[in-house]
Amino acid sequence: MELMISKKKVSLLLIISMLVMILSACSSNSNSKSNNVDNTNAGSKGSEQESVPVELDIFVNHPWFPVKEWSGSIPQLITEKTGVKLNVTVAADDKQLPLMIASGDLPDLIFTSTELDRLADSAISYSWNELIQKYAPDFKVDATRIAINTAADGNFYTIRNNFATQEEWDASPNAIISPGALGFRQDIMEELGNPALRTLEDLENILGQVKAKYPDMIPLLLDKNWGSYYFKYQFGIPTVTTNLYEQDGVVSYFVNHPNTLDYYKYINRLYRNGYITGENFAFKDTLRDNDYVQKGLVFAEVDNVNDIDNMNSQITLGDNYKLTHLVNPLGTDTKYYNASVGWSGVFITKENSNPEASIKFMQYMFSEEGQKLGFWGIEGKHYKWNEEKQYPEILYKQGDSEYINSEAIGFWGLMSNSAALDIADPNYDSAKVKKAVKDTMVLVPELGLLIPKSDSEEGVILSKLEAMISTEEVRIFMANSEEEAEKYYQDMLAKAEQIGLSKYEAWLNKKYAEVKPLFGK
Amino acid sequence: MDYILRRWRGRTLEDWVVDSVNMFLLLLVLIVTLYPFYYILIISFNEGTDAARGGIYFWPRKFTLDNYETFLNDHKWRIGFLVSSARTIVGTLLGVLFTSLVAYGLAYKQLIFKKVYFPIIIVAMYFSGGLIPYYVVLRELQLLNTFAVYVIPTMLNLFFLLIAVSFFNDIPDELQESAKIDGANDLTIFYKIILPVSKPLLATMSLFLGVGQWNSWMDSAYFVRNENLRTLTYRMIEIINQSTMPIDPVGSAIASSMNTTTTFSIQITAMVVAILPIICVYPFLQKHFVKGVMLGAVKG
Amino acid sequence: MKANTGAISNKNTKARMTWKQFKRQVYPQSFVLLGVLFLVIFSYVPMFGIIMAFKDYKITSGVQGIFTSDWVGLKYFSEFVNDYKFGDLVRNTLVISFLKIVFAFPIPILFAVMLNELRGMVFKRIVQTVSYLPHFISWVVVLGLAYVFFSAQDGIINTLLMTLNVIDKPLDVLTNPDKFWGLAVMSAIWKEAGWWTIIFLAAIAGINPAMYEAAQLDGAGRLKRIWHITLPGIQGAVIVVLVMSIGSLLGGGLVGSNFEQSFLLGNSVNSDTSEIVQTYAFKVGLAEGRFAYAAAIDLVQSVISVFLIFTSNYIAKKLSGQGLF
């Protein structure tokens, strides 16, 4: 950058840059789909066979969402069917959405799993019941879904995805959930003589043998989240979809569950014996563990069952380095408490330029045809229904993320999919794992509704409890003796009390009484 | 005897010791700072799945240009490059000129109200109303979703304002006095005398402000909706985000089942693409950090 | 830099004198006032948001909500102070920042001097260019690199040191709470020192070379010349940067954000020493969209920062005659 000495040259440059700015400002304004209320050029009525599709801005509040634009054969087909085209913006961080809410500059649609209670507010969004009544009276939503998405004012502002009623689960026997799983090196197991792995004690013994025979390997590696989810499940402690359990009509937080101390002591024992490394507890994200597996340094890994499959597909060291799934559970009391009331939902904001097209769009996405298109893809192109084994057989290469992302297979289905649509490919061992866990599933959606509002007193207590436990737990895991572990556990309970555990539990039970009738309990 | 020992090739013994120690330490620094960067570079040229195996230290094991192709073929990245370049040039120019101008005023030796101005600046440096009010101000000024939002609010850099004041204070008064005698007004003095003499300062400011502009992605995220106005680093953050998982368990199970994550290699490559232009520009500014620049400015 | 005097007891005459002076320096004054106007628009007007710290603000009430929400006085402040981690948080924040000033602040100065003394132009340019490269590596990638180099399992450094038999157990830098402060300071130096050197190099470039020649003729050796000419020559820049660093003490000052570093390099295992005010406030505040709570924490930091700046500026002026302002 050469420095301008003469005043004239500098002024000239300033003028030019001003012009550039003004020009680009003008052009960007006319190009942009402005979100001001008085912009009506996109308000054209959207009916099924419009030649010009209605454009709606959608903000996807999932930073990991890899699809950043509305392109590919699936979105194209959706546009044909609904007359709607989406302008996609994916969140770059978690401050964007609260900023939008506070400033009032909202896009047409918001797809999010957070800020749900804030968005379910008549000041921010249109209620779906109102829109259905006005524009789409044939959009039928089952009573359970309405119940679990109803806000305090009696309306519902979204229908969250990934939920299924008991009937839906029963109707789709091959539908599964994706739980935590244990994968191990088959070749090493064989060298140890293929010992039985049916209980938690078996696991401890085998890890001991591995450590003795292969001192350079990590006997057991835990994924940051799924490590704890898996073992809690083995101990029958509620996890993944809820940290609450109900006993004799009283709802409590998991820290007081009868098996919780045993779980902590078990993990602590594994650490003290050197089966789990200290560094393991320091992992900040759920992908850190992949590196170690890829390098062949690990005997057994606990992670989400799909992650193990993904890791296997990426191993380049050789087939014997792949992890074999352990299909049977290890605990004696395993129960998978499914309190899921849905995960993420689409909101139609008050700034929406075309509520009619929006609700009709959602109606299509929730229809069976729309769900399958969004979640599985185009029949014949992306999958074909295998009648014999009752599952959708994919026609592209498993794990080909480039193809999957460019065609947007599955992602737009996340707006509305029923959980019963998640059907595993029975040719993979992981399907057996998923099915085994699903067979221990108990549906408790009423517990899933016991979520306090983020700025309420209970909400603050909960977030502090969670922050405290995630730190103090590690102290228990890394204690130097069983007595010390127990002591740290008692300390943690005391701290929980100090933060306000009793207040939180009192609120839980109050809300539980209100919510029970919705499920006929 | 003394004389022979003290000088060899024009340098004293002290010189030799100082130079050798200096070079050795700086060589260590070089290795420590260069190697991690070099490592990043070779990983970016290596196949992703192979890189995950580890063990690559000095040269790519499975060379590939695939990682880079991903970005260079993507039109969003090309647009991002243009946007970032434009804002860097315009924003730096505006920032350097405006900040220096205000600093020149503040450095004026007999300035009255000085005791008022400086606290105003300091308080503005440390107190902030937060993101929401700032957003509202930008909205009222109609700056949202325009190119201007990248370059106008950044025109005054308070940190460099104070540094520039300190630099200007060190400029000998004679320079300004003689120009005043010749009848020049303050604006002319600013352009014709102060700026040319402050080349090291201006080069530094240009570099820091330029890099600040180039690396900016948050304003692109919060204050802009138009996808054609996104910066390059915003795109980089998008890629890095793709390798994160949702925090909630259900979400992460879903994300796992869709196998969406990008490898460390892609993240690194995105970063290299975002950094490269800066590294290319820097050598041109470097010559201003050589001593003796002042020499030509002081009149005999 | 001396402020204007001009004391005449009569108020009217004083006002007229001031106006006359103002007119004489109208150019510099207008330059400054342009800057003040800019600050009013972009810094002072948004400051109305600070009252959020004392209000029960919910984002669903929009911007008006900042004004219409109920006052809750010092509720957030007492919530924060009574948190069981409060003592640790404050201690960690202060210790890390203090260590950074003591160890990390002198390094860019030293480095600039060393570079300046180098004879070979090529080597000098290479080292200088390479030294600031880490500045551009985002902390997220630094975290990844930290594992590559320091992982107890197969980190490059650990493998190297073990093979050379320098150590027999791998370093547990990433997890040991006792090592976090060292890790934070060292990584901050590695990342930012080269970048801040640039400012000091520019300052050194401004020193009149004639002074060196004169000193050499007087018989001063290399080290003496550095001590008596180079260092005093950049005194102005050093003081400016030092005072501002102290002012940013809570935020990490010169060598960059404490927040990102603690957020990324901190983990459940070393959190006793890595969790700082900002990261904790983020986790229980901003992450939940509790802007008001976050505003309260920010306010405390701002007040302390301004206090520190005025104090250190005063001390600098008393000790050296020069200050930030």
PDB file of N, CA, C and O in Angstrom, chain A residues 95 98 101-102 118 121 218 277 279 281-284 288 292 295 454-455 460 463-464 468 470-472 474-475 478 495 498, chain C residues 57-60 62-63 79 83-85 144 147 151-154 175 263-264 266-269 271-272 282 286 288-291:
ATOM      1  N   LYS A  95     -24.997 -16.502  19.394  1.00  0.00           N
ATOM      2  CA  LYS A  95     -25.495 -15.177  19.807  1.00  0.00           C
ATOM      3  C   LYS A  95     -26.455 -14.603  18.776  1.00  0.00           C
ATOM      4  O   LYS A  95     -27.219 -13.700  19.053  1.00  0.00           O
ATOM      5  N   PRO A  98     -30.479 -14.988  19.748  1.00  0.00           N
ATOM      6  CA  PRO A  98     -30.956 -14.057  20.780  1.00  0.00           C
ATOM      7  C   PRO A  98     -30.936 -12.612  20.308  1.00  0.00           C
ATOM      8  O   PRO A  98     -31.831 -11.832  20.632  1.00  0.00           O
ATOM      9  N   ILE A 101     -33.962 -12.044  18.231  1.00  0.00           N
ATOM     10  CA  ILE A 101     -35.172 -11.962  19.047  1.00  0.00           C
ATOM     11  C   ILE A 101     -35.241 -10.602  19.730  1.00  0.00           C
ATOM     12  O   ILE A 101     -36.266  -9.933  19.714  1.00  0.00           O
ATOM     13  N   ALA A 102     -34.136 -10.179  20.317  1.00  0.00           N
ATOM     14  CA  ALA A 102     -34.142  -8.918  21.051  1.00  0.00           C
ATOM     15  C   ALA A 102     -34.356  -7.729  20.137  1.00  0.00           C
ATOM     16  O   ALA A 102     -35.043  -6.781  20.486  1.00  0.00           O
ATOM     17  N   ARG A 118     -38.624 -19.083  24.325  1.00  0.00           N
ATOM     18  CA  ARG A 118     -38.687 -17.666  23.949  1.00  0.00           C
ATOM     19  C   ARG A 118     -39.423 -17.465  22.640  1.00  0.00           C
ATOM     20  O   ARG A 118     -40.133 -16.492  22.445  1.00  0.00           O
ATOM     21  N   ASP A 121     -43.933 -17.509  21.634  1.00  0.00           N
ATOM     22  CA  ASP A 121     -44.487 -16.316  22.274  1.00  0.00           C
ATOM     23  C   ASP A 121     -45.218 -15.542  21.191  1.00  0.00           C
ATOM     24  O   ASP A 121     -44.683 -15.325  20.108  1.00  0.00           O
ATOM     25  N   ILE A 218      -4.412 -47.854  24.680  1.00  0.00           N
ATOM     26  CA  ILE A 218      -5.418 -47.337  25.605  1.00  0.00           C
ATOM     27  C   ILE A 218      -6.486 -48.411  25.719  1.00  0.00           C
ATOM     28  O   ILE A 218      -7.141 -48.713  24.722  1.00  0.00           O
ATOM     29  N   THR A 277      -7.522 -43.160  30.526  1.00  0.00           N
ATOM     30  CA  THR A 277      -6.468 -42.180  30.808  1.00  0.00           C
ATOM     31  C   THR A 277      -7.049 -40.888  31.361  1.00  0.00           C
ATOM     32  O   THR A 277      -8.197 -40.570  31.141  1.00  0.00           O
ATOM     33  N   GLU A 279      -6.200 -37.952  30.425  1.00  0.00           N
ATOM     34  CA  GLU A 279      -6.428 -37.034  29.318  1.00  0.00           C
ATOM     35  C   GLU A 279      -7.817 -37.205  28.728  1.00  0.00           C
ATOM     36  O   GLU A 279      -8.409 -36.264  28.219  1.00  0.00           O
ATOM     37  N   PHE A 281     -10.578 -37.464  30.178  1.00  0.00           N
ATOM     38  CA  PHE A 281     -11.592 -36.626  30.822  1.00  0.00           C
ATOM     39  C   PHE A 281     -11.465 -35.180  30.394  1.00  0.00           C
ATOM     40  O   PHE A 281     -12.345 -34.386  30.668  1.00  0.00           O
ATOM     41  N   ALA A 282     -10.365 -34.856  29.725  1.00  0.00           N
ATOM     42  CA  ALA A 282     -10.160 -33.462  29.350  1.00  0.00           C
ATOM     43  C   ALA A 282     -10.696 -33.143  27.965  1.00  0.00           C
ATOM     44  O   ALA A 282     -10.663 -32.007  27.545  1.00  0.00           O
ATOM     45  N   PHE A 283     -11.192 -34.127  27.261  1.00  0.00           N
ATOM     46  CA  PHE A 283     -11.658 -33.868  25.898  1.00  0.00           C
ATOM     47  C   PHE A 283     -12.714 -32.786  25.893  1.00  0.00           C
ATOM     48  O   PHE A 283     -13.645 -32.799  26.671  1.00  0.00           O
ATOM     49  N   LYS A 284     -12.539 -31.826  24.962  1.00  0.00           N
ATOM     50  CA  LYS A 284     -13.460 -30.716  24.911  1.00  0.00           C
ATOM     51  C   LYS A 284     -14.603 -30.940  23.949  1.00  0.00           C
ATOM     52  O   LYS A 284     -15.628 -30.308  24.007  1.00  0.00           O
ATOM     53  N   ARG A 288     -12.660 -35.549  19.414  1.00  0.00           N
ATOM     54  CA  ARG A 288     -11.280 -35.723  19.810  1.00  0.00           C
ATOM     55  C   ARG A 288     -10.890 -37.195  19.821  1.00  0.00           C
ATOM     56  O   ARG A 288      -9.770 -37.566  19.459  1.00  0.00           O
ATOM     57  N   TYR A 292      -7.580 -40.927  18.084  1.00  0.00           N
ATOM     58  CA  TYR A 292      -6.884 -42.053  18.701  1.00  0.00           C
ATOM     59  C   TYR A 292      -7.275 -43.369  18.055  1.00  0.00           C
ATOM     60  O   TYR A 292      -6.460 -44.263  17.870  1.00  0.00           O
ATOM     61  N   LYS A 295      -5.617 -43.897  14.761  1.00  0.00           N
ATOM     62  CA  LYS A 295      -4.202 -44.235  14.840  1.00  0.00           C
ATOM     63  C   LYS A 295      -3.986 -45.633  15.389  1.00  0.00           C
ATOM     64  O   LYS A 295      -2.854 -46.045  15.597  1.00  0.00           O
ATOM     65  N   SER A 454     -35.489 -20.600  30.528  1.00  0.00           N
ATOM     66  CA  SER A 454     -34.088 -20.250  30.760  1.00  0.00           C
ATOM     67  C   SER A 454     -33.880 -19.095  31.715  1.00  0.00           C
ATOM     68  O   SER A 454     -32.935 -19.093  32.463  1.00  0.00           O
ATOM     69  N   ASP A 455     -34.739 -18.062  31.693  1.00  0.00           N
ATOM     70  CA  ASP A 455     -34.467 -16.996  32.655  1.00  0.00           C
ATOM     71  C   ASP A 455     -35.266 -17.086  33.933  1.00  0.00           C
ATOM     72  O   ASP A 455     -35.280 -16.164  34.719  1.00  0.00           O
ATOM     73  N   VAL A 460     -32.116 -21.039  35.969  1.00  0.00           N
ATOM     74  CA  VAL A 460     -30.774 -20.633  36.368  1.00  0.00           C
ATOM     75  C   VAL A 460     -30.151 -21.701  37.261  1.00  0.00           C
ATOM     76  O   VAL A 460     -28.985 -22.067  37.101  1.00  0.00           O
ATOM     77  N   SER A 463     -28.992 -24.631  35.097  1.00  0.00           N
ATOM     78  CA  SER A 463     -27.769 -24.448  34.309  1.00  0.00           C
ATOM     79  C   SER A 463     -26.548 -24.427  35.223  1.00  0.00           C
ATOM     80  O   SER A 463     -25.474 -24.906  34.866  1.00  0.00           O
ATOM     81  N   LYS A 464     -26.711 -23.907  36.447  1.00  0.00           N
ATOM     82  CA  LYS A 464     -25.582 -23.931  37.380  1.00  0.00           C
ATOM     83  C   LYS A 464     -25.288 -25.339  37.862  1.00  0.00           C
ATOM     84  O   LYS A 464     -24.128 -25.733  38.018  1.00  0.00           O
ATOM     85  N   MET A 468     -21.783 -27.185  37.370  1.00  0.00           N
ATOM     86  CA  MET A 468     -21.064 -27.678  38.544  1.00  0.00           C
ATOM     87  C   MET A 468     -20.788 -29.165  38.423  1.00  0.00           C
ATOM     88  O   MET A 468     -19.676 -29.632  38.650  1.00  0.00           O
ATOM     89  N   SER A 470     -20.579 -31.064  35.770  1.00  0.00           N
ATOM     90  CA  SER A 470     -19.617 -31.457  34.735  1.00  0.00           C
ATOM     91  C   SER A 470     -18.192 -31.278  35.243  1.00  0.00           C
ATOM     92  O   SER A 470     -17.280 -31.972  34.808  1.00  0.00           O
ATOM     93  N   THR A 471     -17.981 -30.343  36.159  1.00  0.00           N
ATOM     94  CA  THR A 471     -16.641 -30.182  36.714  1.00  0.00           C
ATOM     95  C   THR A 471     -16.396 -31.148  37.866  1.00  0.00           C
ATOM     96  O   THR A 471     -15.366 -31.813  37.923  1.00  0.00           O
ATOM     97  N   GLU A 472     -17.347 -31.205  38.801  1.00  0.00           N
ATOM     98  CA  GLU A 472     -17.116 -32.002  40.007  1.00  0.00           C
ATOM     99  C   GLU A 472     -17.095 -33.495  39.729  1.00  0.00           C
ATOM    100  O   GLU A 472     -16.413 -34.260  40.405  1.00  0.00           O
ATOM    101  N   VAL A 474     -15.716 -34.970  37.356  1.00  0.00           N
ATOM    102  CA  VAL A 474     -14.363 -35.376  36.969  1.00  0.00           C
ATOM    103  C   VAL A 474     -13.513 -35.625  38.196  1.00  0.00           C
ATOM    104  O   VAL A 474     -12.680 -36.526  38.223  1.00  0.00           O
ATOM    105  N   ARG A 475     -13.751 -34.822  39.238  1.00  0.00           N
ATOM    106  CA  ARG A 475     -13.005 -35.049  40.485  1.00  0.00           C
ATOM    107  C   ARG A 475     -13.288 -36.434  41.033  1.00  0.00           C
ATOM    108  O   ARG A 475     -12.401 -37.140  41.503  1.00  0.00           O
ATOM    109  N   MET A 478     -11.566 -39.120  38.948  1.00  0.00           N
ATOM    110  CA  MET A 478     -10.116 -39.195  39.072  1.00  0.00           C
ATOM    111  C   MET A 478      -9.651 -39.283  40.523  1.00  0.00           C
ATOM    112  O   MET A 478      -8.496 -39.018  40.817  1.00  0.00           O
ATOM    113  N   LYS A 495     -22.857 -29.383  47.343  1.00  0.00           N
ATOM    114  CA  LYS A 495     -22.808 -28.204  46.483  1.00  0.00           C
ATOM    115  C   LYS A 495     -24.119 -28.056  45.734  1.00  0.00           C
ATOM    116  O   LYS A 495     -24.628 -26.954  45.536  1.00  0.00           O
ATOM    117  N   GLN A 498     -26.537 -26.496  47.837  1.00  0.00           N
ATOM    118  CA  GLN A 498     -26.220 -25.081  47.995  1.00  0.00           C
ATOM    119  C   GLN A 498     -26.706 -24.269  46.796  1.00  0.00           C
ATOM    120  O   GLN A 498     -27.182 -23.145  46.922  1.00  0.00           O
TER     121      GLN A 498
ATOM    122  N   TYR C  57     -34.261  -8.113  32.582  1.00  0.00           N
ATOM    123  CA  TYR C  57     -34.499  -7.971  31.156  1.00  0.00           C
ATOM    124  C   TYR C  57     -34.665  -9.321  30.462  1.00  0.00           C
ATOM    125  O   TYR C  57     -33.861 -10.232  30.652  1.00  0.00           O
ATOM    126  N   LYS C  58     -35.718  -9.426  29.655  1.00  0.00           N
ATOM    127  CA  LYS C  58     -35.889 -10.643  28.870  1.00  0.00           C
ATOM    128  C   LYS C  58     -35.857 -10.256  27.394  1.00  0.00           C
ATOM    129  O   LYS C  58     -36.512  -9.304  26.983  1.00  0.00           O
ATOM    130  N   ILE C  59     -35.121 -11.023  26.598  1.00  0.00           N
ATOM    131  CA  ILE C  59     -34.955 -10.584  25.212  1.00  0.00           C
ATOM    132  C   ILE C  59     -36.249 -10.569  24.428  1.00  0.00           C
ATOM    133  O   ILE C  59     -36.382  -9.864  23.437  1.00  0.00           O
ATOM    134  N   THR C  60     -37.245 -11.344  24.882  1.00  0.00           N
ATOM    135  CA  THR C  60     -38.490 -11.345  24.133  1.00  0.00           C
ATOM    136  C   THR C  60     -39.202 -10.008  24.233  1.00  0.00           C
ATOM    137  O   THR C  60     -40.096  -9.712  23.453  1.00  0.00           O
ATOM    138  N   GLY C  62     -37.816  -7.353  23.552  1.00  0.00           N
ATOM    139  CA  GLY C  62     -37.236  -6.492  22.527  1.00  0.00           C
ATOM    140  C   GLY C  62     -36.390  -5.382  23.108  1.00  0.00           C
ATOM    141  O   GLY C  62     -35.945  -5.444  24.245  1.00  0.00           O
ATOM    142  N   VAL C  63     -36.182  -4.347  22.311  1.00  0.00           N
ATOM    143  CA  VAL C  63     -35.317  -3.258  22.738  1.00  0.00           C
ATOM    144  C   VAL C  63     -36.021  -2.399  23.782  1.00  0.00           C
ATOM    145  O   VAL C  63     -35.408  -1.931  24.734  1.00  0.00           O
ATOM    146  N   GLU C  79     -25.612 -12.429  42.913  1.00  0.00           N
ATOM    147  CA  GLU C  79     -25.661 -13.829  42.449  1.00  0.00           C
ATOM    148  C   GLU C  79     -24.265 -14.296  42.094  1.00  0.00           C
ATOM    149  O   GLU C  79     -23.852 -15.396  42.452  1.00  0.00           O
ATOM    150  N   ASP C  83     -21.672 -17.102  44.174  1.00  0.00           N
ATOM    151  CA  ASP C  83     -21.451 -18.384  43.514  1.00  0.00           C
ATOM    152  C   ASP C  83     -20.283 -19.105  44.181  1.00  0.00           C
ATOM    153  O   ASP C  83     -19.305 -18.493  44.570  1.00  0.00           O
ATOM    154  N   TYR C  84     -20.402 -20.414  44.299  1.00  0.00           N
ATOM    155  CA  TYR C  84     -19.378 -21.144  45.052  1.00  0.00           C
ATOM    156  C   TYR C  84     -18.008 -21.052  44.409  1.00  0.00           C
ATOM    157  O   TYR C  84     -16.983 -21.256  45.031  1.00  0.00           O
ATOM    158  N   LYS C  85     -17.999 -20.702  43.116  1.00  0.00           N
ATOM    159  CA  LYS C  85     -16.711 -20.646  42.433  1.00  0.00           C
ATOM    160  C   LYS C  85     -16.103 -19.253  42.408  1.00  0.00           C
ATOM    161  O   LYS C  85     -15.044 -19.055  41.831  1.00  0.00           O
ATOM    162  N   GLY C 144      -6.375 -27.772  18.542  1.00  0.00           N
ATOM    163  CA  GLY C 144      -6.064 -28.995  17.805  1.00  0.00           C
ATOM    164  C   GLY C 144      -4.566 -29.252  17.791  1.00  0.00           C
ATOM    165  O   GLY C 144      -4.095 -30.363  18.024  1.00  0.00           O
ATOM    166  N   TYR C 147      -3.076 -30.638  20.999  1.00  0.00           N
ATOM    167  CA  TYR C 147      -3.154 -32.089  21.144  1.00  0.00           C
ATOM    168  C   TYR C 147      -2.102 -32.780  20.290  1.00  0.00           C
ATOM    169  O   TYR C 147      -1.483 -33.750  20.697  1.00  0.00           O
ATOM    170  N   SER C 151      -0.147 -34.130  23.409  1.00  0.00           N
ATOM    171  CA  SER C 151      -0.952 -35.222  23.920  1.00  0.00           C
ATOM    172  C   SER C 151      -0.073 -36.219  24.653  1.00  0.00           C
ATOM    173  O   SER C 151       1.018 -36.550  24.211  1.00  0.00           O
ATOM    174  N   ALA C 152      -0.556 -36.682  25.817  1.00  0.00           N
ATOM    175  CA  ALA C 152       0.247 -37.625  26.590  1.00  0.00           C
ATOM    176  C   ALA C 152       0.370 -38.953  25.852  1.00  0.00           C
ATOM    177  O   ALA C 152       1.260 -39.737  26.123  1.00  0.00           O
ATOM    178  N   GLN C 153      -0.543 -39.185  24.918  1.00  0.00           N
ATOM    179  CA  GLN C 153      -0.516 -40.471  24.201  1.00  0.00           C
ATOM    180  C   GLN C 153       0.540 -40.493  23.121  1.00  0.00           C
ATOM    181  O   GLN C 153       1.368 -41.371  23.054  1.00  0.00           O
ATOM    182  N   ASP C 154       0.463 -39.527  22.227  1.00  0.00           N
ATOM    183  CA  ASP C 154       1.369 -39.604  21.070  1.00  0.00           C
ATOM    184  C   ASP C 154       1.724 -38.219  20.551  1.00  0.00           C
ATOM    185  O   ASP C 154       2.004 -38.038  19.391  1.00  0.00           O
ATOM    186  N   THR C 175      -3.725 -31.524  30.928  1.00  0.00           N
ATOM    187  CA  THR C 175      -4.729 -31.867  31.926  1.00  0.00           C
ATOM    188  C   THR C 175      -4.381 -31.431  33.333  1.00  0.00           C
ATOM    189  O   THR C 175      -5.252 -31.259  34.153  1.00  0.00           O
ATOM    190  N   PHE C 263     -11.351 -20.685  27.431  1.00  0.00           N
ATOM    191  CA  PHE C 263     -12.514 -21.426  26.974  1.00  0.00           C
ATOM    192  C   PHE C 263     -12.097 -22.687  26.236  1.00  0.00           C
ATOM    193  O   PHE C 263     -12.691 -23.737  26.371  1.00  0.00           O
ATOM    194  N   LEU C 264     -11.040 -22.569  25.417  1.00  0.00           N
ATOM    195  CA  LEU C 264     -10.654 -23.702  24.584  1.00  0.00           C
ATOM    196  C   LEU C 264      -9.643 -24.623  25.255  1.00  0.00           C
ATOM    197  O   LEU C 264      -9.745 -25.828  25.161  1.00  0.00           O
ATOM    198  N   GLY C 266      -9.066 -24.691  28.455  1.00  0.00           N
ATOM    199  CA  GLY C 266      -9.573 -25.141  29.739  1.00  0.00           C
ATOM    200  C   GLY C 266     -10.490 -26.337  29.535  1.00  0.00           C
ATOM    201  O   GLY C 266     -11.160 -26.438  28.518  1.00  0.00           O
ATOM    202  N   ASN C 267     -10.501 -27.233  30.478  1.00  0.00           N
ATOM    203  CA  ASN C 267     -11.404 -28.377  30.374  1.00  0.00           C
ATOM    204  C   ASN C 267     -11.794 -28.818  31.779  1.00  0.00           C
ATOM    205  O   ASN C 267     -11.380 -28.229  32.762  1.00  0.00           O
ATOM    206  N   SER C 268     -12.612 -29.871  31.844  1.00  0.00           N
ATOM    207  CA  SER C 268     -13.139 -30.274  33.146  1.00  0.00           C
ATOM    208  C   SER C 268     -12.039 -30.638  34.121  1.00  0.00           C
ATOM    209  O   SER C 268     -12.217 -30.525  35.326  1.00  0.00           O
ATOM    210  N   VAL C 269     -10.912 -31.103  33.584  1.00  0.00           N
ATOM    211  CA  VAL C 269      -9.887 -31.584  34.502  1.00  0.00           C
ATOM    212  C   VAL C 269      -9.090 -30.449  35.129  1.00  0.00           C
ATOM    213  O   VAL C 269      -8.729 -30.495  36.295  1.00  0.00           O
ATOM    214  N   SER C 271     -10.146 -27.287  35.347  1.00  0.00           N
ATOM    215  CA  SER C 271     -10.994 -26.107  35.502  1.00  0.00           C
ATOM    216  C   SER C 271     -10.742 -25.345  36.795  1.00  0.00           C
ATOM    217  O   SER C 271     -11.042 -24.170  36.878  1.00  0.00           O
ATOM    218  N   ASP C 272     -10.181 -25.986  37.794  1.00  0.00           N
ATOM    219  CA  ASP C 272      -9.899 -25.248  39.029  1.00  0.00           C
ATOM    220  C   ASP C 272      -9.001 -24.056  38.770  1.00  0.00           C
ATOM    221  O   ASP C 272      -9.081 -23.050  39.460  1.00  0.00           O
ATOM    222  N   PHE C 282     -19.958 -16.676  30.717  1.00  0.00           N
ATOM    223  CA  PHE C 282     -20.462 -17.120  29.434  1.00  0.00           C
ATOM    224  C   PHE C 282     -21.290 -18.390  29.600  1.00  0.00           C
ATOM    225  O   PHE C 282     -22.385 -18.498  29.096  1.00  0.00           O
ATOM    226  N   LEU C 286     -24.406 -15.879  29.146  1.00  0.00           N
ATOM    227  CA  LEU C 286     -24.686 -15.634  27.750  1.00  0.00           C
ATOM    228  C   LEU C 286     -25.173 -16.862  27.017  1.00  0.00           C
ATOM    229  O   LEU C 286     -26.040 -16.785  26.155  1.00  0.00           O
ATOM    230  N   GLU C 288     -27.056 -18.954  27.898  1.00  0.00           N
ATOM    231  CA  GLU C 288     -28.480 -19.130  28.127  1.00  0.00           C
ATOM    232  C   GLU C 288     -29.260 -17.930  27.620  1.00  0.00           C
ATOM    233  O   GLU C 288     -30.436 -17.796  27.867  1.00  0.00           O
ATOM    234  N   GLY C 289     -28.582 -17.022  26.954  1.00  0.00           N
ATOM    235  CA  GLY C 289     -29.256 -15.833  26.471  1.00  0.00           C
ATOM    236  C   GLY C 289     -29.524 -14.832  27.577  1.00  0.00           C
ATOM    237  O   GLY C 289     -30.354 -13.947  27.439  1.00  0.00           O
ATOM    238  N   ARG C 290     -28.807 -14.963  28.701  1.00  0.00           N
ATOM    239  CA  ARG C 290     -29.053 -14.047  29.817  1.00  0.00           C
ATOM    240  C   ARG C 290     -28.188 -12.814  29.638  1.00  0.00           C
ATOM    241  O   ARG C 290     -27.177 -12.642  30.318  1.00  0.00           O
ATOM    242  N   PHE C 291     -28.603 -11.986  28.705  1.00  0.00           N
ATOM    243  CA  PHE C 291     -27.832 -10.787  28.386  1.00  0.00           C
ATOM    244  C   PHE C 291     -27.665  -9.880  29.593  1.00  0.00           C
ATOM    245  O   PHE C 291     -26.634  -9.240  29.749  1.00  0.00           O
TER     246      PHE C 291
END
